[in-house]
Tab-separated table of C-alpha atoms in Angstrom:
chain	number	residue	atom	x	y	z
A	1	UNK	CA	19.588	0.004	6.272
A	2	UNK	CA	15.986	1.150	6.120
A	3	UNK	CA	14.622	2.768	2.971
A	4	UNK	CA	11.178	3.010	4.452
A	5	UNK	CA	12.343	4.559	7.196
A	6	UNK	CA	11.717	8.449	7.123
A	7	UNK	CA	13.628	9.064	10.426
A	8	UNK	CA	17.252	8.000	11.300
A	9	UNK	CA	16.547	5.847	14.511
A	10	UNK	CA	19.492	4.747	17.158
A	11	UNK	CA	18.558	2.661	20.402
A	12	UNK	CA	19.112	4.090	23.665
A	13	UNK	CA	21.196	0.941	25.068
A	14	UNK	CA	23.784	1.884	22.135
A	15	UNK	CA	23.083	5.665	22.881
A	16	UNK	CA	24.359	4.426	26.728
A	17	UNK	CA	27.263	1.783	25.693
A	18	UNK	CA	28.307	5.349	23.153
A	19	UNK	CA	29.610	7.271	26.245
A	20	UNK	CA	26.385	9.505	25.716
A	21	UNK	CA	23.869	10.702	28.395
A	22	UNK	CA	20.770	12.118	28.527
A	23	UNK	CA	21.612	15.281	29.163
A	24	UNK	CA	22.956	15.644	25.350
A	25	UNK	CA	19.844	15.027	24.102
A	26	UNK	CA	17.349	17.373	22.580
A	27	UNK	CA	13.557	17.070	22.774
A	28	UNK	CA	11.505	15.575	20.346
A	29	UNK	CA	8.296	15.487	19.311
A	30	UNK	CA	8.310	12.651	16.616
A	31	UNK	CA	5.524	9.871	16.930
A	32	UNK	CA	6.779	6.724	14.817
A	33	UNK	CA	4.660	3.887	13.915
A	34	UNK	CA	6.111	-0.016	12.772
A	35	UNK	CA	8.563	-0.440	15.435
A	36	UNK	CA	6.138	-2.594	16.967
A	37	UNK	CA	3.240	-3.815	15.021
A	38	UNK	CA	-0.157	-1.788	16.521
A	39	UNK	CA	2.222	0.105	18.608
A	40	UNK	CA	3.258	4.068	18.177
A	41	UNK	CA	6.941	4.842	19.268
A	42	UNK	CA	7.775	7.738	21.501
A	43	UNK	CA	11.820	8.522	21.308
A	44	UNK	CA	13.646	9.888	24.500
A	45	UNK	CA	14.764	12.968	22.548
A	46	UNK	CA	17.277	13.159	19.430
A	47	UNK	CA	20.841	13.782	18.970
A	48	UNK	CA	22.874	14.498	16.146
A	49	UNK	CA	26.252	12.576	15.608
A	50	UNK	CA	29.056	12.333	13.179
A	51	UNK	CA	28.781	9.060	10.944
A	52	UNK	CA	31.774	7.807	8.809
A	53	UNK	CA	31.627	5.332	5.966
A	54	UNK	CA	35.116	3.826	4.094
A	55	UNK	CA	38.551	2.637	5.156
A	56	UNK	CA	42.295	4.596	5.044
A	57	UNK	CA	42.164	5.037	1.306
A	58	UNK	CA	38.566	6.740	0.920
A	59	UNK	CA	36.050	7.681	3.703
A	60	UNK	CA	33.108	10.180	3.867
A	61	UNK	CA	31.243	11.364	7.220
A	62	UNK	CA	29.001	13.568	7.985
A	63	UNK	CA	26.621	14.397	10.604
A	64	UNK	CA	23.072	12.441	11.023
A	65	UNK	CA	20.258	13.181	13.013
A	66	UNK	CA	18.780	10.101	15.067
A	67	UNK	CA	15.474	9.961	17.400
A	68	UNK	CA	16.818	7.728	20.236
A	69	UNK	CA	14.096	5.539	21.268
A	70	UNK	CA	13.749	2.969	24.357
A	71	UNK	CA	12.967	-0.198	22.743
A	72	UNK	CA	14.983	-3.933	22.955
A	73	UNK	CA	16.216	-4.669	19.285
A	74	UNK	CA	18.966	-6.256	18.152
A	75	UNK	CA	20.149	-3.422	15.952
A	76	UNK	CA	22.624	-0.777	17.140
A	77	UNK	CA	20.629	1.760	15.253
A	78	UNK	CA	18.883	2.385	12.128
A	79	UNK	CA	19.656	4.494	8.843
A	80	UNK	CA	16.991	5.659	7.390
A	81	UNK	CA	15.888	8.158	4.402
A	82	UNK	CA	17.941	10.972	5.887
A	83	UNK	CA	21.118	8.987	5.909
A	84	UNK	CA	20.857	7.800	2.426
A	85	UNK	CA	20.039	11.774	1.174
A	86	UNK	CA	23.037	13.140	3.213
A	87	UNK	CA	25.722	10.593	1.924
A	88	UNK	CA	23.830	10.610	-1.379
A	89	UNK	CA	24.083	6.699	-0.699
A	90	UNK	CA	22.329	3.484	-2.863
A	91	UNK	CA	21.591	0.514	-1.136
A	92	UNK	CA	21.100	-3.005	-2.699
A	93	UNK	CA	19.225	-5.453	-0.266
A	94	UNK	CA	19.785	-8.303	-2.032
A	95	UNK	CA	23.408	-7.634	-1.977
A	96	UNK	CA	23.552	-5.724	1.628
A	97	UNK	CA	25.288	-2.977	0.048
A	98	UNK	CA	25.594	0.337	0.225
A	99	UNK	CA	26.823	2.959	-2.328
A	100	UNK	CA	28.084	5.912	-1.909
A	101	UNK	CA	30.377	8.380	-3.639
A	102	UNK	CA	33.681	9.014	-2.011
A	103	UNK	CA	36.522	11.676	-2.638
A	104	UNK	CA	38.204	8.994	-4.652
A	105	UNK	CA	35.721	6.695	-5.843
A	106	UNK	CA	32.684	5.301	-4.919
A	107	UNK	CA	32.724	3.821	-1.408
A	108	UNK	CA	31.057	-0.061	-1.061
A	109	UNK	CA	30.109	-0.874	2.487
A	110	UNK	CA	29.082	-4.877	2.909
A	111	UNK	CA	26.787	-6.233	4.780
A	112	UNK	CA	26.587	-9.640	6.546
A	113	UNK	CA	23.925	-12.322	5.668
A	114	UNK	CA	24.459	-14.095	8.677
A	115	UNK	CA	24.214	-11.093	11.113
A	116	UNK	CA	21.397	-9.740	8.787
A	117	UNK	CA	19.418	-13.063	9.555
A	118	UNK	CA	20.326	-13.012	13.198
A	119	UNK	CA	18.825	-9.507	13.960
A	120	UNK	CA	15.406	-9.872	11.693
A	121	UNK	CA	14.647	-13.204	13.620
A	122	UNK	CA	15.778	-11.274	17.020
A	123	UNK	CA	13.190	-8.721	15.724
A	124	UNK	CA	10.490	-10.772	14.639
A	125	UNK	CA	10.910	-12.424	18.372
A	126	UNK	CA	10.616	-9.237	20.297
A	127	UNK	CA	7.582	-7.999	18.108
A	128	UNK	CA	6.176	-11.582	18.746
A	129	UNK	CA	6.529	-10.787	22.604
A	130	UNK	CA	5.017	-7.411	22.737
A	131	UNK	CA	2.246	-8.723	21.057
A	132	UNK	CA	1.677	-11.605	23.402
A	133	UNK	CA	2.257	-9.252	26.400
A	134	UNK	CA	-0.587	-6.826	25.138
A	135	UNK	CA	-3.210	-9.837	24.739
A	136	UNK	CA	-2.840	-10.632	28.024
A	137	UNK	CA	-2.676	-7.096	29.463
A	138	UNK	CA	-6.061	-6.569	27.207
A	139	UNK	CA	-7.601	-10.424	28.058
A	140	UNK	CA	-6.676	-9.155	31.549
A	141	UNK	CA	-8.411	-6.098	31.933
A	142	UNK	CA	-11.438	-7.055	29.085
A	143	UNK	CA	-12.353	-10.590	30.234
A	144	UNK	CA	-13.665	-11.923	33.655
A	145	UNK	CA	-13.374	-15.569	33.662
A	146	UNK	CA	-15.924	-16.145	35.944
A	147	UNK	CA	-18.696	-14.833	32.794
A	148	UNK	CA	-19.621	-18.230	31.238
A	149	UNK	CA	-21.620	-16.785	28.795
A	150	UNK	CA	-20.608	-16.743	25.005
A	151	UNK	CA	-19.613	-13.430	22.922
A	152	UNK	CA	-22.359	-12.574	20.565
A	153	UNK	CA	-20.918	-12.240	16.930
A	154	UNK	CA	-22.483	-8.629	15.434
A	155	UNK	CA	-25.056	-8.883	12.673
A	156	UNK	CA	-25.899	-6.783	10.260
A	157	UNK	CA	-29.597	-6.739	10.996
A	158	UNK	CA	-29.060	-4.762	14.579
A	159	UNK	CA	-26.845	-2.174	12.705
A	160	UNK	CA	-29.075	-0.612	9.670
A	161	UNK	CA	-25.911	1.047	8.339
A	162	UNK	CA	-24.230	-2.173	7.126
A	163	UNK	CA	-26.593	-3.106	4.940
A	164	UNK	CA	-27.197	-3.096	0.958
A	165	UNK	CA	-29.270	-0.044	-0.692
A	166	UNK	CA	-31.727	-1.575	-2.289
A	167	UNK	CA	-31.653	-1.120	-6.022
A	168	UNK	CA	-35.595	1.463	-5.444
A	169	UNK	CA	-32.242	3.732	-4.024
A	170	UNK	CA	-30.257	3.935	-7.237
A	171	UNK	CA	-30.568	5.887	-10.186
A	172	UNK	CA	-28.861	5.488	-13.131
A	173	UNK	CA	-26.585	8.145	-14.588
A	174	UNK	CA	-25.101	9.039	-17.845
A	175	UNK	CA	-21.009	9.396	-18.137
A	176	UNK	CA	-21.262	11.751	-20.967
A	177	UNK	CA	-24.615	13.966	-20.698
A	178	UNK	CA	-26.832	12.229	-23.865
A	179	UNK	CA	-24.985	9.414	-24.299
A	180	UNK	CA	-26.633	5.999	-22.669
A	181	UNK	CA	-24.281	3.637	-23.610
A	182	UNK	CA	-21.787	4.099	-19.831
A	183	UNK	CA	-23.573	4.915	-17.226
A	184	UNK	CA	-23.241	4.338	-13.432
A	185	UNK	CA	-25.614	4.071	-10.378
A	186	UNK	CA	-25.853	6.743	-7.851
A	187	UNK	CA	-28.285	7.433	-4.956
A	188	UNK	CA	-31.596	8.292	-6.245
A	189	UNK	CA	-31.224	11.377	-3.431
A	190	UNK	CA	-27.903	12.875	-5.213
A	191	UNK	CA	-27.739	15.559	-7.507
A	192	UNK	CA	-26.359	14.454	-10.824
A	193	UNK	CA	-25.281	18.166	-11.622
């Protein structure tokens, strides 16, 4: 479950262990960010499946949309926006549960705390190793370690933009034309028209 999710998202190594092959998937031109933190997402194409929620007494499907990307996760896939709009579904995080309304009833799916836990540390892990890995790709490729001399921190007085207008800059302007009580500062070189 992923409410900030606008995409549905499903992982190619379940797309694979599904029975499915490339060849059923369509293109797609979706760019995704916060997979990976500082990293954009590039899925393998999309495919649209048939998802059921419920038991024998009540159950709803219907068919979902997912961008099938090639990234390690512990997740199987991910429902996003989409899936909640289609099924017309609540979730409660605090509870893991989702909501839904059924052809008899309202349909409860629970979540696990324990697996829950297991797969956001599993996450946080991966995202921690990406990370590391592009350091030393960029420490790699930026840094000779033969150069003994020491980085240079950037100061303001070799870049004129960063500094302060002086307050000779400003002019003072009224809120409401005639009345001097509110007023604000502008440049001296705007128009206050």
């Amino acid at each position: 479950m992923d409410g900030g999710s606008s995409i549905n998202i499903l992982y190619y190594e379940t797309f694979r262990r599904m029975g499915q092959t490339d060849k059923n998937l369509k293109p797609s031109n979706t760019v995704f960010h916060g997979m990976v933190p500082g990293k954009s997402a590039y899925p393998v194409g999309k495919i649209a499946l048939e998802v059921a929620f419920g038991d024998d007494y009540d159950s709803r499907s219907e068919t979902l949309t997912f961008e099938v990307v090639k990234i390690k996760s512990p997740y199987h896939a991910l429902f996003g926006r989409p899936a909640y709009a289609k099924f017309m579904a609540r979730p409660c995080y605090v509870y893991l549960q989702l909501k839904m309304p059924g052809h008899k009833g309202t349909i409860t799916v629970h979540g696990s705390r324990k697996i829950a836990l297991e797969c956001e540390e599993g996450d946080a892990a991966y995202a921690k190793s990406v990370c590391a890995t592009e350091e030393l790709k960029f420490y790699k490729d930026n840094v000779n370690p033969a150069d003994m001399t020491s980085l240079k921190k950037p100061t303001t007085e070799r870049d004129p933009v960063l500094k302060f207008k002086s307050e000779d800059d400003t002019k003072l302007v009224d809120f409401v034309p005639g009345d001097s009580s509110k007023q604000f500062s502008i440049s001296a070189n705007l128009d206050t028209k």
